[in-house]
Tab-separated table of C-alpha atoms and ligand atoms in Angstrom:
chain	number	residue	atom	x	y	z
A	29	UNK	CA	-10.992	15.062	-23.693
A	30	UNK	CA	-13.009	18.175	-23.316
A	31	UNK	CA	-15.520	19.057	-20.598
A	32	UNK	CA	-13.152	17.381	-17.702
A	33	UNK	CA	-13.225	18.984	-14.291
A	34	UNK	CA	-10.122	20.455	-13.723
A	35	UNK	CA	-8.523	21.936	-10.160
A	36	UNK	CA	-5.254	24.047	-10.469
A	37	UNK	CA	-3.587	24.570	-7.765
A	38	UNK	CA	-1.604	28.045	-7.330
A	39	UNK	CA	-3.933	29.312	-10.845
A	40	UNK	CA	-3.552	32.827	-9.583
A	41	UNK	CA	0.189	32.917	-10.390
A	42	UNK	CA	2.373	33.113	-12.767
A	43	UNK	CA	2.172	29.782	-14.435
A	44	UNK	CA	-0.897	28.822	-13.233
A	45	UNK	CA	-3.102	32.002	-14.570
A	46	UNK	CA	-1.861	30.823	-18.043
A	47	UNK	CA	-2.658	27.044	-17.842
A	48	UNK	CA	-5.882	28.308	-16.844
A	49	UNK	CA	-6.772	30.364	-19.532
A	50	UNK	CA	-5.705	27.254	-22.128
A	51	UNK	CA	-7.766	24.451	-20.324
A	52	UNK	CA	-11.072	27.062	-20.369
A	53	UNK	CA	-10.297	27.608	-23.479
A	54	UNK	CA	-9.821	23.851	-25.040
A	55	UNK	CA	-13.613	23.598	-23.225
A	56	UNK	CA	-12.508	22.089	-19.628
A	57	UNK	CA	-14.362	23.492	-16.276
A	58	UNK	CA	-11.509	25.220	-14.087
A	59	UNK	CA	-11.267	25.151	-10.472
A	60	UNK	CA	-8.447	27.579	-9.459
A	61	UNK	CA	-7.552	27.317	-5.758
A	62	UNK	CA	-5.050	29.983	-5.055
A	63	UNK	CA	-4.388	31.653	-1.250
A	64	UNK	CA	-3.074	34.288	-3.289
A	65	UNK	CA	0.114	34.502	-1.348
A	66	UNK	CA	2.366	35.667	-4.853
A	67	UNK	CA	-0.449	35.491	-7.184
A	68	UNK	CA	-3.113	37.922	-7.812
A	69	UNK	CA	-6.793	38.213	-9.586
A	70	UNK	CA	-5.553	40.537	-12.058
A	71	UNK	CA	-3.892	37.870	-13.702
A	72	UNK	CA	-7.093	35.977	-14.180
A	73	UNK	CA	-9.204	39.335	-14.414
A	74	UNK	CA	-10.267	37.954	-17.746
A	75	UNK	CA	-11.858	34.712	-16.936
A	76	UNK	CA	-13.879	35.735	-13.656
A	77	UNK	CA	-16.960	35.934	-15.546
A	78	UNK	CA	-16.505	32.732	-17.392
A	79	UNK	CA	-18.894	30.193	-16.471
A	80	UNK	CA	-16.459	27.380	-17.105
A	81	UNK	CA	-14.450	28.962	-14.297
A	82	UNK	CA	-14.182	29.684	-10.944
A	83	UNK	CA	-11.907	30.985	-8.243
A	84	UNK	CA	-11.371	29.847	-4.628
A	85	UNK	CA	-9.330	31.452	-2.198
A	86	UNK	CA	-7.562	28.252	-0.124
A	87	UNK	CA	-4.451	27.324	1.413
A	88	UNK	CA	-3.464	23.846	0.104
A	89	UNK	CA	-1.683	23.205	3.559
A	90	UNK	CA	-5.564	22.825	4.590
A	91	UNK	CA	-7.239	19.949	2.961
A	92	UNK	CA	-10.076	20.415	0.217
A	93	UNK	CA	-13.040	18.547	-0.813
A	94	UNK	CA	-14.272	18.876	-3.887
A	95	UNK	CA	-15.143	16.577	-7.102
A	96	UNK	CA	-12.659	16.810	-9.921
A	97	UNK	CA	-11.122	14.514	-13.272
A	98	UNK	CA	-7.746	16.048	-13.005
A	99	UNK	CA	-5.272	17.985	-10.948
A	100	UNK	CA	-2.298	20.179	-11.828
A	101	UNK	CA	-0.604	20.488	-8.370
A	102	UNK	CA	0.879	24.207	-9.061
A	103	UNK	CA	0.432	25.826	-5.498
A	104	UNK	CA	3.851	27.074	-4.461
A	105	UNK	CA	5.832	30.546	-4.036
A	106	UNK	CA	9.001	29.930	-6.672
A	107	UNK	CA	10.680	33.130	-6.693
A	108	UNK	CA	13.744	33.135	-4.238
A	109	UNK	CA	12.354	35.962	-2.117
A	110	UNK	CA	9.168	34.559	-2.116
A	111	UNK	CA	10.093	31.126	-0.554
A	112	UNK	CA	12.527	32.227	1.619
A	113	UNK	CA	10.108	35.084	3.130
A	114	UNK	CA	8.108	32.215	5.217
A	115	UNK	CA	10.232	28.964	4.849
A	116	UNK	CA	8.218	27.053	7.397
A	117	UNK	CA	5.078	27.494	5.210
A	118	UNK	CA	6.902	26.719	1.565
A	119	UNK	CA	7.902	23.458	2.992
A	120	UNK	CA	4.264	23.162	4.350
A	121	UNK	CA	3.123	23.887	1.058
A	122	UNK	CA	5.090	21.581	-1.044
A	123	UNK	CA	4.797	18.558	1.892
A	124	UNK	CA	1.324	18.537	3.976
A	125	UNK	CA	0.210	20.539	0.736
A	126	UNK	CA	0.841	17.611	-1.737
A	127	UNK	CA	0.055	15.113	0.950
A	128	UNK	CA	-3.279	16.906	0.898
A	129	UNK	CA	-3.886	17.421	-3.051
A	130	UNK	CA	-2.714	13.351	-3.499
A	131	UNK	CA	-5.513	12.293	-0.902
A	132	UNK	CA	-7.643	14.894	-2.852
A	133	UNK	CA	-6.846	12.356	-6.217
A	134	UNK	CA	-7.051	8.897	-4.218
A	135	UNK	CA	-10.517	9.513	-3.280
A	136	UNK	CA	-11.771	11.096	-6.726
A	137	UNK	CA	-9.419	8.785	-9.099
A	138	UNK	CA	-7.852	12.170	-10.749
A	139	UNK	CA	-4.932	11.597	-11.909
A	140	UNK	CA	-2.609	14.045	-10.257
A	141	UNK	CA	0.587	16.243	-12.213
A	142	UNK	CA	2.776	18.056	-9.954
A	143	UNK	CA	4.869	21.442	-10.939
A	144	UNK	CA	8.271	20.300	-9.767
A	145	UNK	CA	11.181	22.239	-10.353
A	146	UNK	CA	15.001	21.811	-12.168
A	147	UNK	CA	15.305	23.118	-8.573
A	148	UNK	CA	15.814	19.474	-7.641
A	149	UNK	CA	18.988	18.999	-9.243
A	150	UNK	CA	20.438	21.714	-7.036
A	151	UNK	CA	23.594	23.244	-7.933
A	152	UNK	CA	24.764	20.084	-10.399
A	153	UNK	CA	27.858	18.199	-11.363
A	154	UNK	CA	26.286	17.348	-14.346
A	155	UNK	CA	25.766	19.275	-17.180
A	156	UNK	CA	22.885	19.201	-18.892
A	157	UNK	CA	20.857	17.486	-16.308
A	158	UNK	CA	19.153	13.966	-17.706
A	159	UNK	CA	16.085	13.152	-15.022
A	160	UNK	CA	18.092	10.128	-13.974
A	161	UNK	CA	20.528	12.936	-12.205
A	162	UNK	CA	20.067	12.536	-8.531
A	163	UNK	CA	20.635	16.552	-7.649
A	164	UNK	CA	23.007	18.111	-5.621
A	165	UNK	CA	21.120	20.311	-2.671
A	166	UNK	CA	21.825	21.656	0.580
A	167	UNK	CA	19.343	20.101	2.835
A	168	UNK	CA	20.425	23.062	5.492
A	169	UNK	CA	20.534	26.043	3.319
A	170	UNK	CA	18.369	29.005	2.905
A	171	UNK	CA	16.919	26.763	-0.661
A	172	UNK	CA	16.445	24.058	0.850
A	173	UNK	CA	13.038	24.639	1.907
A	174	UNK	CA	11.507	25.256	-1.895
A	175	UNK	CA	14.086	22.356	-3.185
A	176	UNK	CA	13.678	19.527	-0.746
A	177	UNK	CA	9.872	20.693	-0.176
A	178	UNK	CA	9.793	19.863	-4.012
A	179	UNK	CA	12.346	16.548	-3.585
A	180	UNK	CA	9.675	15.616	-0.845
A	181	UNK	CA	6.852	16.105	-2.765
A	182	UNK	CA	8.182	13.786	-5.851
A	183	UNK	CA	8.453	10.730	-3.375
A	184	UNK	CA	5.102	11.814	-1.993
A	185	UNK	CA	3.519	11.047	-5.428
A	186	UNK	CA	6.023	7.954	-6.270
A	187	UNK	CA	4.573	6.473	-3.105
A	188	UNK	CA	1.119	7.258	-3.783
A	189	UNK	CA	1.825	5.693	-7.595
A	190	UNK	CA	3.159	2.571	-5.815
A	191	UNK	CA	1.133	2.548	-2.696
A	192	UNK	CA	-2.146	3.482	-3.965
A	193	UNK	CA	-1.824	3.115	-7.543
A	194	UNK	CA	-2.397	6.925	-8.364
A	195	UNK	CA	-2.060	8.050	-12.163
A	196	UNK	CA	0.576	10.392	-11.227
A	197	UNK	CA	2.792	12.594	-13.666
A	198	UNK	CA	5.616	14.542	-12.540
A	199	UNK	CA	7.428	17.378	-14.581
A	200	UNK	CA	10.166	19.302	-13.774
A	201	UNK	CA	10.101	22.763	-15.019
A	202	UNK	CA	13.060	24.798	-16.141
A	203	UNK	CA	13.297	28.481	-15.655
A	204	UNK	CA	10.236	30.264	-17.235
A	205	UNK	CA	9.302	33.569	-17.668
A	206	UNK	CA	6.170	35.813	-19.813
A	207	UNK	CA	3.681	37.735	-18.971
A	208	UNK	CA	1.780	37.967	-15.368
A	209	UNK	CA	5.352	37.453	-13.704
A	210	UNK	CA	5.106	39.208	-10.613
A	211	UNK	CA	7.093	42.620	-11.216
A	212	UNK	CA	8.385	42.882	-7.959
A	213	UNK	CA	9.382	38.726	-7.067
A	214	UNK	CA	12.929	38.784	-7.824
A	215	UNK	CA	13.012	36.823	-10.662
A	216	UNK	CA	16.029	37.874	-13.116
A	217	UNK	CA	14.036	37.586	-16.444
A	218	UNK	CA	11.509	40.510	-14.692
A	219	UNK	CA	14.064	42.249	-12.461
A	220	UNK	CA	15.858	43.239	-15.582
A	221	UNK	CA	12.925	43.924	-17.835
A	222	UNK	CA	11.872	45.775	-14.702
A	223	UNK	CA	14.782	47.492	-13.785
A	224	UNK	CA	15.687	48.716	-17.523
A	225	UNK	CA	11.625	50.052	-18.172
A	226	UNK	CA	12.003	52.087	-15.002
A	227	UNK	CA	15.561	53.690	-15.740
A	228	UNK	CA	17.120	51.466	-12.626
A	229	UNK	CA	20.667	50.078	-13.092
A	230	UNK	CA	20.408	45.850	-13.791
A	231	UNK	CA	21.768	44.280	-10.781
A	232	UNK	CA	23.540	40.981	-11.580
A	233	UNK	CA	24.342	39.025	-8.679
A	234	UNK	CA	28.149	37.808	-8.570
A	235	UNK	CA	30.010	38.224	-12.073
A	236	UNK	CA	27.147	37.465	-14.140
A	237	UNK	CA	28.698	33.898	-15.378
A	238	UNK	CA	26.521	31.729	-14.152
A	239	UNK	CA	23.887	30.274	-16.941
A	240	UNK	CA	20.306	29.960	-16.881
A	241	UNK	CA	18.182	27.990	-19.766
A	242	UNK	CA	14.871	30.113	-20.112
A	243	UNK	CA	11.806	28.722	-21.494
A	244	UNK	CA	8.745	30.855	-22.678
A	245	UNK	CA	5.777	29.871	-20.705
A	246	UNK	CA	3.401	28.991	-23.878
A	247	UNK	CA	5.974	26.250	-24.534
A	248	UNK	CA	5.687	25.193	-20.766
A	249	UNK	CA	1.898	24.913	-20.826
A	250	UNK	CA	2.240	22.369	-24.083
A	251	UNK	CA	4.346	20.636	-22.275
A	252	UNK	CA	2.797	20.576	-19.095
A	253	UNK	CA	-1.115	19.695	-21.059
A	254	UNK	CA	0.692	17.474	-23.243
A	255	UNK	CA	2.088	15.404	-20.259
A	256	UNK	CA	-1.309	15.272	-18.402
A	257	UNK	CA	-2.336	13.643	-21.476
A	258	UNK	CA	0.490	10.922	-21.924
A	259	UNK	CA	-0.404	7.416	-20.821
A	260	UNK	CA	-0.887	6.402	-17.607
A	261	UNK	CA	2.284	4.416	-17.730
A	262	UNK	CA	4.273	7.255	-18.392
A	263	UNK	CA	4.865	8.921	-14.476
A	264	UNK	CA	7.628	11.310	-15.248
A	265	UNK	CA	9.523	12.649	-13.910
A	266	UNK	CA	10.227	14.999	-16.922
A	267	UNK	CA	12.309	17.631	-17.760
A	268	UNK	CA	10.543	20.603	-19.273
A	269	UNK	CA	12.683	23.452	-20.628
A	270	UNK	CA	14.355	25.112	-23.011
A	271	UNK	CA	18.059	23.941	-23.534
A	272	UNK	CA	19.539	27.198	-24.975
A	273	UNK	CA	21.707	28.553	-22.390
A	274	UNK	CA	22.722	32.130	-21.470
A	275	UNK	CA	24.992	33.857	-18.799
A	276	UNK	CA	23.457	36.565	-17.048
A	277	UNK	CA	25.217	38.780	-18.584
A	278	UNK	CA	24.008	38.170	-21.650
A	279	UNK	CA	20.588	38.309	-20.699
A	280	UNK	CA	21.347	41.533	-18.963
A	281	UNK	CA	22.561	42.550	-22.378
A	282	UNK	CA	19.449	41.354	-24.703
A	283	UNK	CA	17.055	43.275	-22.834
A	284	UNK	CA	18.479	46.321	-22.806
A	285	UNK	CA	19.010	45.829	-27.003
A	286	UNK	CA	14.973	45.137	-26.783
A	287	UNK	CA	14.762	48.869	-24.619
A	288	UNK	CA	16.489	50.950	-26.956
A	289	UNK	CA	15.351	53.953	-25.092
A	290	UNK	CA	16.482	52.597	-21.555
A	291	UNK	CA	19.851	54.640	-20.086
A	292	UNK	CA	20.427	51.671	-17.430
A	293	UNK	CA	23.751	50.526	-16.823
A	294	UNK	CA	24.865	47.275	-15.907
A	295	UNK	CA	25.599	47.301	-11.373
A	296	UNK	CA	27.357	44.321	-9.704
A	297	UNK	CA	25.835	42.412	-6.868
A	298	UNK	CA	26.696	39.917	-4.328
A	299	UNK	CA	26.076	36.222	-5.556
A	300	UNK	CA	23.544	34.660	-3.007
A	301	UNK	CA	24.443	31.685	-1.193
A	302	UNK	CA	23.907	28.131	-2.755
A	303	UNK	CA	23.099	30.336	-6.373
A	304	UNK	CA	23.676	27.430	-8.922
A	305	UNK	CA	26.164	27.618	-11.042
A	306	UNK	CA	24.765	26.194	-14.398
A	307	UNK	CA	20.684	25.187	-16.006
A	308	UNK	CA	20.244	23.132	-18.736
A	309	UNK	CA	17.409	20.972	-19.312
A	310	UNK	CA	18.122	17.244	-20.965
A	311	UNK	CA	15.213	17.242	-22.655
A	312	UNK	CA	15.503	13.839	-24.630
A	313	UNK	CA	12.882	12.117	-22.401
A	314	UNK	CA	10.248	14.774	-23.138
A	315	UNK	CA	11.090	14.523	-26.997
A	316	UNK	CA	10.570	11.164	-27.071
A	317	UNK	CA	7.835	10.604	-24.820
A	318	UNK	CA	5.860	13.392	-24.857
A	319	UNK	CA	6.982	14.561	-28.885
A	320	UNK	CA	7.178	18.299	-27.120
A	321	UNK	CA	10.099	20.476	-27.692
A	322	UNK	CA	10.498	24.600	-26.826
A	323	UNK	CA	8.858	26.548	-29.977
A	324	UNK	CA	10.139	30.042	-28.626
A	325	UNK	CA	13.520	31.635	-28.588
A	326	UNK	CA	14.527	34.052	-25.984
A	327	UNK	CA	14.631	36.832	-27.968
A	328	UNK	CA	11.136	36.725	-28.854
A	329	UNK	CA	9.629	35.648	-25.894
A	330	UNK	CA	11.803	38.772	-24.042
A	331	UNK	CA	10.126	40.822	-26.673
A	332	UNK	CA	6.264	39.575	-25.508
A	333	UNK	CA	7.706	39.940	-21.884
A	334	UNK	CA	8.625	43.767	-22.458
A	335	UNK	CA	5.478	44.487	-23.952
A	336	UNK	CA	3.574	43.004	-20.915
A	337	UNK	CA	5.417	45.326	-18.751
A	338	UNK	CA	5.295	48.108	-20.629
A	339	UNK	CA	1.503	47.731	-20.808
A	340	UNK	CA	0.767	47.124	-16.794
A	341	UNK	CA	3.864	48.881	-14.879
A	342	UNK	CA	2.220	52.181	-13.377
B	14	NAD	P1	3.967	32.039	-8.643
B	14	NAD	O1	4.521	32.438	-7.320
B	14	NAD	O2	3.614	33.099	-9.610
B	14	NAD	O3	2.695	31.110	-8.471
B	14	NAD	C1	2.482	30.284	-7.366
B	14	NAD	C2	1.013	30.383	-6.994
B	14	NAD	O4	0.766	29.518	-5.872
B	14	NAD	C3	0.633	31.800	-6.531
B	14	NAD	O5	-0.573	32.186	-7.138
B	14	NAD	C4	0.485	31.647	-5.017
B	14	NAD	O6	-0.435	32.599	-4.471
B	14	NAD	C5	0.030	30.221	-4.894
B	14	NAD	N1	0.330	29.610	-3.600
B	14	NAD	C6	1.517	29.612	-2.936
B	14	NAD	N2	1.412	28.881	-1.813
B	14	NAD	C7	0.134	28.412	-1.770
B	14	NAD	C8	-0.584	27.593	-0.864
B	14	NAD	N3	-0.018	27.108	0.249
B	14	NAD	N4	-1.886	27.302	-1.151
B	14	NAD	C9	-2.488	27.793	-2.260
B	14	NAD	N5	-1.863	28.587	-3.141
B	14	NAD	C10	-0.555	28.874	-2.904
B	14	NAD	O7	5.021	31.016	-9.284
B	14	NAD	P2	5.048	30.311	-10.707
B	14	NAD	O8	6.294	30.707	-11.363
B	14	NAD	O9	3.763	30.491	-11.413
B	14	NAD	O10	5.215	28.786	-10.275
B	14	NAD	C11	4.137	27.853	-10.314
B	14	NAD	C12	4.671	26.471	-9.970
B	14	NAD	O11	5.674	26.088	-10.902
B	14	NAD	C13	5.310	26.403	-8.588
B	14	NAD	O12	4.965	25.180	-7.978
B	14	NAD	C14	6.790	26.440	-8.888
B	14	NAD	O13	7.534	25.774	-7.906
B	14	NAD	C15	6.851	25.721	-10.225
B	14	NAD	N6	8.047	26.131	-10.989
B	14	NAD	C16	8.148	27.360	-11.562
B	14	NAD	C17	9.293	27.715	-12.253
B	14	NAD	C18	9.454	29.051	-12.931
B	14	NAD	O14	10.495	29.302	-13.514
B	14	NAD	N7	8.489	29.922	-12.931
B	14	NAD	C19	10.362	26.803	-12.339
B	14	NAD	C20	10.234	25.577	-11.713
B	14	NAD	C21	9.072	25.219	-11.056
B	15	UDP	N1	19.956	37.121	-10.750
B	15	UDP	C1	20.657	38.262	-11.098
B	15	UDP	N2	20.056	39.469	-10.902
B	15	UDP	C2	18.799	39.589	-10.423
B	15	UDP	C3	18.072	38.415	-10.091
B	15	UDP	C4	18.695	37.182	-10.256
B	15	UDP	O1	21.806	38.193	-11.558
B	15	UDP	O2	18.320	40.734	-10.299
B	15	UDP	C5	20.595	35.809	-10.986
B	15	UDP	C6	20.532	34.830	-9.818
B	15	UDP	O3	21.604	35.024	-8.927
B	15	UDP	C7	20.611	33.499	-10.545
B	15	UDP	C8	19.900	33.768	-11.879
B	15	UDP	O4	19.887	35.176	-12.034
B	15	UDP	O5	21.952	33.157	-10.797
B	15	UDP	C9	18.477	33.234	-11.934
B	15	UDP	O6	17.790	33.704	-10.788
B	15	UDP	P1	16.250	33.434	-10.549
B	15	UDP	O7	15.939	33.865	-9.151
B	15	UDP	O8	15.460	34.028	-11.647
B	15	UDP	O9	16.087	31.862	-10.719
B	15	UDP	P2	16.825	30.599	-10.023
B	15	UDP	O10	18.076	31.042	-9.334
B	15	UDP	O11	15.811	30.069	-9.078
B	15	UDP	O12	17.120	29.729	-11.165
């Protein structure tokens, strides 16, 4: 449905400047609310002028009243450094923020999709993760305010589904990465491309064993629009992700192939604490529900990456 008025939450980001450039573009009116905290207006620059669009600069911890068809509940730092640089506020965010954007979609009827995060399973015993995988997180460790802010927030919307009969859909997201990354937010995907554009050594944190599954963020938006539009039924939660799984080492390795020209080396750093061990979305659920699978391999979604970044690092 076209022409639907559409709040994003956190549209400023990385994620979020992406999913709003699609929904303007499939004809929807976008409300980005964004306190700008990691995100920036560069990376929506391009739709300022758009009369289908507009910008707000709001805290979701405050509450907001406006009139809207749909929310995508994005709003939250996700890079390591990022959450763990106020963690009072990212488990502000992710609780009294939610508890605000679900009372936001009880009194307009929206129904209500919130970015949740493989960041719920923790560091897992299970391997791939299946949704039905109750996690394995350290409710006193220095994650534990973006993964239990995020466990929090999924029985905030199952309660508002049961209580108050919300159309609610929940996904959880898998490591992405593409353009508009933040250069600077720690990420590994854009530390590396980072690191080997500018001539720095890649630092990989403990021996470089543990595995990531990294998902281009085009693939993420299908997945993300394509659950928004599943039926009502259908709550989530869903894994969303690509299951092809690399060490970071070998990541380390396949962008510096893709930066022929780079001289960086490859520099060993301390693991951080509660670093999981293994990613990989089960992505069965999403397949058969949502008939969405990853489109992208790494290799050319690193390639689209490194072009970003060669175009905007000064
Ligand atoms: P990002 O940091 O680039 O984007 C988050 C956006 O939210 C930023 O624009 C930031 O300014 C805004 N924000 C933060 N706190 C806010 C608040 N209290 N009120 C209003 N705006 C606020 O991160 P991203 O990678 O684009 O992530 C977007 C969402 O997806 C997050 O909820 C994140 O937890 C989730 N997610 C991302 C990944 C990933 O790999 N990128 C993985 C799992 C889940
Ligand atoms: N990592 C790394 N070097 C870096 C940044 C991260 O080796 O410069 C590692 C990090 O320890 C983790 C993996 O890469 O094992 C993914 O880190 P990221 O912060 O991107 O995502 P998350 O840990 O939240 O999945």
């Amino acid at each position: 449905m076209s022409g639907s008025k559409i709040l994003v939450t956190g549209g400023a980001g990385f994620i979020g400047s992406h999913l709003c450039r699609r929904l303007v573009a499939d004809g929807h009116d976008v409300l980005c609310a964004d306190s700008l905290f990691t995100g920036t207006k560069d990376n929506i620059a391009d739709l300022m002028g758009n009369k289908n669009f507009e910008f707000l600069r709001h805290d979701i911890v405050t509450p907001l009243c406006v009139e809207v068809d749909q929310i995508y509940n994005l709003a939250c730092p996700a890079s390591p450094i990022h959450y763990q640089f106020n963690p009072v506020h990212t488990t502000k965010t992710s609780v009294n923020g939610t508890i605000n954007m679900l009372g936001l979609a009880r009194r307009t009827k929206a129904r209500i999709l919130q970015a949740s995060t493989s960041e719920v399973y923790g560091d897992p015993e299970i391997h791939p993760q299946p949704e039905s995988y109750w996690g394995r997180v350290n409710p006193v460790g220095p994650r534990a305010c973006y993964d239990e802010g995020k466990r929090c927030a999924e029985t905030l919307f199952f309660d508002y589904h049961r209580q108050h009969k919300l159309q609610i859909k929940v996904v959880r997201i898998f490591n992405t990465y593409g353009p508009n990354m933040h250069p600077n937010d720690g990420r590994v995907v854009s530390n590396f491309i980072v690191q080997a554009l500018q001539g720095q050594d890649l630092t990989i944190y403990g021996d470089g064993s543990q595995t990531r599954s990294f998902q281009y963020v085009d693939d993420l938006v299908a997945g993300l629009l394509a659950m928004m539009a599943s039926p009502a039924e259908f709550t989530g939660p869903v894994n969303i992700g690509n299951p092809d799984e690399f060490t970071m080492k070998q990541l380390a390795e396949k962008v510096l192939t893709l930066i022929p020209e780079s001289k960086s080396k490859l520099v060993y750093r301390p693991l951080p604490q509660d670093d999981p061990k293994q990613r990989q979305p089960d992505i069965r659920l999403a397949k058969e529900k949502l008939n969405w699978a990853p489109k992208i391999k790494l290799e050319e979604g690193l390639r689209k990456t490194v072009d970003y970044f060669r175009r905007t690092l000064k």
